Amino acid sequence: GAVVSQHPSWVICKSGTSVKIECRSLDFQATTMFWYRQFPKQSLMLMATSNEGSKATYEQGVEKDKFLINHASLTLSTLTVTSAHPEDSSFYICSARVPGGASGGTEQFFGPGTRLTVL
Amino acid sequence: GENVEQHPSTLSVQEGDSAVIKCTYSDSASNYFPWYKQELGKGPQLIIDIRSNVGEKKDQRIAVTLNKTAKHFSLHITETQPEDSAVYFCAASKHNDYKLSFGAGTTVTVRA
């Protein structure tokens, strides 16, 4: 399957600082990427849809000024958690939609995730 | 919006036995149903998917069945092995929407 990478795999930061997480599609171009948040022993919660060259679409209840998303190229989307606080500690996972393909462009492949811990 | 329910939440099986996970969805417009396997500390891995124009799909020990009328789909794992132990998520999405709605997950434990 298609390969999606994330960097960093984990990060620890102090409260009030900003953290940037990168999501890359390694062997395909992704016009659409998605950002999810997952708390321990829970399911994935979609935060936003990132479209190359346009503004991200945020899900209800997700603060767009706190979670800044940039999708400047067909292979890179970034999520910046601004002024992070302990309650932002979570596992952040991105996915990329594979255009075309056997499932008509609906397949999503996920990155390995980024564990954010805010002290 | 779409609501996906998944059962059971935990499943323990003896190695070699079969495991079955069931999901139901609410939106009749959903037409794509993937299954993901997530190991501890890792991202979800797509293991099999099915589109609404197909009733069943099989890939070695894994199979998925879809009943559009009843709006439910199931994952079947045969001849389970210890490495099948993980959390499994079902999901659903609609054509041209692409956003996935996930089930709550099933923790599968295969006993050696």
XYZ file of C-alpha atoms in Angstrom, chain B residues 14-89:
76
model
C -7.906 -19.313 21.067
C -5.162 -19.492 18.473
C -6.479 -21.205 15.383
C -10.089 -20.233 16.003
C -12.021 -17.616 14.025
C -12.790 -14.053 15.057
C -15.779 -12.051 13.859
C -16.342 -8.315 14.356
C -19.585 -6.653 13.337
C -20.385 -3.050 12.428
C -23.569 -1.237 11.548
C -23.912 2.121 9.839
C -26.749 4.606 9.678
C -26.326 6.509 6.405
C -27.612 4.558 3.408
C -25.464 6.786 1.153
C -22.255 5.268 2.568
C -20.600 3.114 -0.032
C -17.036 2.417 1.118
C -16.201 0.291 4.160
C -12.566 -0.214 5.174
C -11.169 -2.138 8.108
C -8.049 -1.037 9.932
C -5.722 -2.839 12.324
C -3.918 -0.741 14.912
C -1.085 -2.040 17.041
C -0.086 -0.294 20.218
C 1.592 3.049 19.586
C 1.212 2.833 15.815
C -1.061 4.263 13.163
C -3.960 2.265 11.723
C -3.133 -0.099 8.878
C -5.659 -0.788 6.136
C -6.198 -4.552 6.024
C -9.199 -4.923 3.757
C -11.989 -2.815 2.309
C -15.212 -3.306 0.411
C -17.382 -1.145 -1.758
C -21.161 -1.254 -1.769
C -21.406 -2.942 -5.147
C -19.767 -6.076 -3.693
C -21.194 -8.432 -1.077
C -18.032 -10.184 0.007
C -14.299 -9.852 -0.358
C -11.545 -12.171 0.803
C -7.805 -11.828 1.207
C -6.114 -14.949 2.561
C -7.312 -15.351 6.185
C -9.318 -12.143 6.195
C -12.757 -11.616 4.697
C -15.351 -8.869 4.827
C -19.066 -9.223 4.146
C -21.531 -6.425 3.474
C -25.310 -6.411 3.770
C -26.521 -3.134 2.275
C -30.150 -3.764 3.063
C -29.459 -4.273 6.746
C -26.651 -1.705 6.743
C -24.117 -3.897 8.405
C -20.722 -5.319 7.535
C -18.443 -7.788 9.251
C -14.791 -8.732 9.435
C -13.881 -12.408 9.601
C -10.427 -13.612 10.565
C -9.835 -17.330 10.234
C -7.047 -19.448 11.732
C -6.112 -16.665 14.118
C -2.489 -16.249 15.140
C -0.924 -14.349 18.066
C 0.186 -11.591 15.673
C -3.485 -10.912 14.915
C -3.778 -9.444 18.417
C -4.496 -5.721 17.971
C -7.303 -3.177 17.927
C -9.497 -3.360 14.844
C -11.575 -0.448 13.581
